[in-house]
Structure formats: C-alpha cells, structure tokens
XYZ file of C-alpha atoms in Angstrom:
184
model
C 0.000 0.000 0.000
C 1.294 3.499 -0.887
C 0.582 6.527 0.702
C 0.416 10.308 -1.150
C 1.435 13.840 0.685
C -1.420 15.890 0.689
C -0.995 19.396 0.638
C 1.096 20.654 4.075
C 0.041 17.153 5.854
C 2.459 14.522 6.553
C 0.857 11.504 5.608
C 1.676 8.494 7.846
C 0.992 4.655 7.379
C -0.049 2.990 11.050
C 0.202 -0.241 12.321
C -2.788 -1.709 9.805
C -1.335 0.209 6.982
C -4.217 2.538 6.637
C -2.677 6.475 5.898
C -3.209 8.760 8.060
C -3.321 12.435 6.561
C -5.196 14.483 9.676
C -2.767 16.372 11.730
C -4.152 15.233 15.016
C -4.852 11.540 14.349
C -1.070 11.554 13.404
C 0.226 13.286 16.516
C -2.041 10.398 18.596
C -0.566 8.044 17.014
C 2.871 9.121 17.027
C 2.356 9.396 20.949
C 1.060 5.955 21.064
C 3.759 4.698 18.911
C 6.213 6.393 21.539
C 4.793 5.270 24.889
C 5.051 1.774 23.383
C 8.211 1.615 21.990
C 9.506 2.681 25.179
C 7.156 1.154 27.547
C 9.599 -1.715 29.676
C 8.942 -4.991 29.485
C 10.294 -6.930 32.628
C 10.449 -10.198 30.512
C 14.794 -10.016 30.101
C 17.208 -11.611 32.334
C 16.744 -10.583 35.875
C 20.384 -10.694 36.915
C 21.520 -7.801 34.309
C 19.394 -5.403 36.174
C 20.854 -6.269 39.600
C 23.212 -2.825 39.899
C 24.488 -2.562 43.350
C 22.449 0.415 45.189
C 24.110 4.166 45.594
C 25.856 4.273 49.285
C 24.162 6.737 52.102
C 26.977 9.360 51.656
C 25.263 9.260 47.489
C 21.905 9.594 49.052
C 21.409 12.988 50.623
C 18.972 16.290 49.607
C 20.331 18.024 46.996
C 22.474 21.025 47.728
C 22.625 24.480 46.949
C 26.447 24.182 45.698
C 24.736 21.262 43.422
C 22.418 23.370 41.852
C 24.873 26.315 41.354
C 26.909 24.156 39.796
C 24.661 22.548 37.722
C 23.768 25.722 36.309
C 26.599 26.968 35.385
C 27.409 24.346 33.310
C 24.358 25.026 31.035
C 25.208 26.094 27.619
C 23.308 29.397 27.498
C 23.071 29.378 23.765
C 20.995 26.348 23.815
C 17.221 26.778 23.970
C 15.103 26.700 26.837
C 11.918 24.736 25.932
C 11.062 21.201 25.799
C 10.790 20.254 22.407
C 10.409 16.420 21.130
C 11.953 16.381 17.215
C 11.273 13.050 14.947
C 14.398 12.428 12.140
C 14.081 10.175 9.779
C 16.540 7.447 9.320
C 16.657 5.255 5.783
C 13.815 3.506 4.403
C 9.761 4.033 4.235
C 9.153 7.372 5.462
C 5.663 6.508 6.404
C 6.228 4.187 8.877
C 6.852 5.121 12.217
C 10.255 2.676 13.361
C 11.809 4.622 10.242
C 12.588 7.287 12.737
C 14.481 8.425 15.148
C 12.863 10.678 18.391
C 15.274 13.236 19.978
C 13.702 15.109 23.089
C 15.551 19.054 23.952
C 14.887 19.157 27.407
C 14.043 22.132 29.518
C 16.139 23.893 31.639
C 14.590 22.916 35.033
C 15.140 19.228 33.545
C 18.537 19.743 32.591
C 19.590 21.130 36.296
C 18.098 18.188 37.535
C 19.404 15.827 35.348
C 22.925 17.512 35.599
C 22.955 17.238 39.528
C 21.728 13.025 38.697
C 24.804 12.614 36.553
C 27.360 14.269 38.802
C 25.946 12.000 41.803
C 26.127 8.623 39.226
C 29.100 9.106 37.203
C 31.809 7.902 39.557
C 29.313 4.721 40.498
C 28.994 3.976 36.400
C 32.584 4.064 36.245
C 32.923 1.421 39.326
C 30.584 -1.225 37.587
C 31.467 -0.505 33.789
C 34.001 -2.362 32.207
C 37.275 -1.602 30.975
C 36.378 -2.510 27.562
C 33.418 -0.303 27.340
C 34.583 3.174 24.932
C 31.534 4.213 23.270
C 29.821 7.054 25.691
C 32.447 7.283 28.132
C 34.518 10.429 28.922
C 38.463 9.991 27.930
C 37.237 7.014 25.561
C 36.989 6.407 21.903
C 35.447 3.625 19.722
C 38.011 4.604 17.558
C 40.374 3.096 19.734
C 38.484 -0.232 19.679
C 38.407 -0.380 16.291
C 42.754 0.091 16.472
C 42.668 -2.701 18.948
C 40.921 -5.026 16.895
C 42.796 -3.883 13.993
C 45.577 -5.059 15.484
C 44.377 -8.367 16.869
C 43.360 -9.519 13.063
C 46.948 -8.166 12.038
C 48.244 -10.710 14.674
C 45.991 -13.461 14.052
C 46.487 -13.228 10.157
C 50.800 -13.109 10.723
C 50.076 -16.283 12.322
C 47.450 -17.833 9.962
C 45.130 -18.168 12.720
C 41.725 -18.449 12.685
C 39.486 -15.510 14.618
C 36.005 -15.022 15.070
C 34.564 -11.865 15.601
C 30.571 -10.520 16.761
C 29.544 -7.774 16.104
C 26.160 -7.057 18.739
C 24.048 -4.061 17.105
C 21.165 -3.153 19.705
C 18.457 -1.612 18.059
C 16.855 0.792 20.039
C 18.415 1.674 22.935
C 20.984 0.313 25.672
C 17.519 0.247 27.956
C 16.220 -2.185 25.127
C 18.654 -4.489 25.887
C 18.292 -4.621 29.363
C 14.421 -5.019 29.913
C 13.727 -7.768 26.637
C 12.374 -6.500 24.069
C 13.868 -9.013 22.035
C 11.008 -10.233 19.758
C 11.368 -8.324 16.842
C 15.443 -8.175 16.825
C-alpha cells in the first residue's frame, strides 16, 4: 500500500497500513507509537538489572552548591523549551520505526538531570568495564576499532583463525536490558 502527501500534511501509514493524513490523528498516534516503543517490558534476564544500590553518603537532599553548579554548566546558547523532534533514518518514510525521536529538554530538567549525573558518574565508572569506549569520557570507539585492527593483524601473521561478533542493539541500551527481544 502506498501513501500520497497531501498538501502541508504529513501523511503516515499505522500499524494496519491505513494512511493517516489528519494532523491530530497523526500526533495520537505518534504518541502511542512512543509510549510503546519505550514502555519496559520486565520479561529479560533478571540478573543484568541487579546494579548494586548508591551508598548513604550518594543519598542525601540536593544542595545548593549542586544546583549552582549545575547551572553553570548550562550552555546558554541552547534553547530553553522542551521540544520532542522526529528524524528520519533510511527507508519508508511513512512508517513510524523509520525514525528516530530526539527530546531538547528544559532547563529545570537539565539542572536536575545535571545534579543526577554528577551523583552517578563515579558509580557507572565502578561497575562498567574496561572494555566499554563508546559514551564514556576519555574514551573512543576509535580506539576499539585500532585494537581489533591489530588483533586480526596478529591473528592473520600467524594464519590463525578468529572469530569476531559484532552485537548491534536496536533501540536503545535500555532495550537491551528489559527484553524487548522479539522483533530483533
């Protein structure tokens, strides 16, 4: 089934394949769409969320200094709204999964979340492993990529055999914690 573009409308195809071409209909659904592509499912392996708890000295009200702190690291060129933006990615433009949500939080949010990561970072960096680059202060994937470089190097001056996987998670690193597995 194809769908047209009428007039300003984004036309959108939904889960039956029937297009949607009303503005509102298409923002319901597009909420819909979010809240369940995001909505946890408990079904994964229990002992992957079992992250040791934040100590009592981690655990107090937050501060003034905290808050001060937190704003002052705000970028004041960046906007202050909440905003949620939809890019597409490749393939069918009409179908929802073919894009990618991005969220600009507000400023109140941002604080908040600022003081969060402050508080967490130096527990993250307890439990993650060495190996993990991507997303990490100080790291690079490019590095990785060097390191295996030079493990096939090896392996191929010694005409060994080596096996490599490659694990692509779809939608999130949350995904692959809470199971969504069904359509991967």
């Amino acid at each position: 089934m194809t769908c047209t573009k009428q007039g300003r409308t984004t036309t959108i195809q939904e889960k039956e394949g029937k297009c949607l071409t009303e503005e509102q209909v298409i923002l319901k659904q597009w909420t819909e769409y979010r809240s369940e592509l995001y909505k946890a499912k408990a079904t994964g392996n229990p002992e992957i969320l079992n992250v040791p708890s934040a100590t009592n000295t981690d655990d107090h009200p937050i501060l003034q200094e905290e808050v001060e702190a937190a704003i002052k690291a705000l970028n004041k060129e960046k906007s202050a709204g909440e905003l949620v933006l939809t890019l597409p990615k490749k393939g069918n433009l009409k179908l929802y999964q073919n894009y990618r949500s991005i969220s600009l939080i507000s400023h109140p949010s941002k604080v908040m979340l600022k003081i969060l990561l402050d508080r967490l970072k130096p527990q993250a960096e307890k439990i993650i492993a060495e190996e993990q680059a991507g997303f990490r202060a100080g790291r690079s994937t490019t590095e990785q990529i060097f390191n295996l470089r030079i493990l096939c190097e090896g392996y191929l001056q010694h005409q060994q055999n080596l096996y490599h996987v490659f694990v692509n998670f779809k939608k999130s690193l949350a995904y692959s914690f809470v199971g969504n597995h069904e359509d991967v």
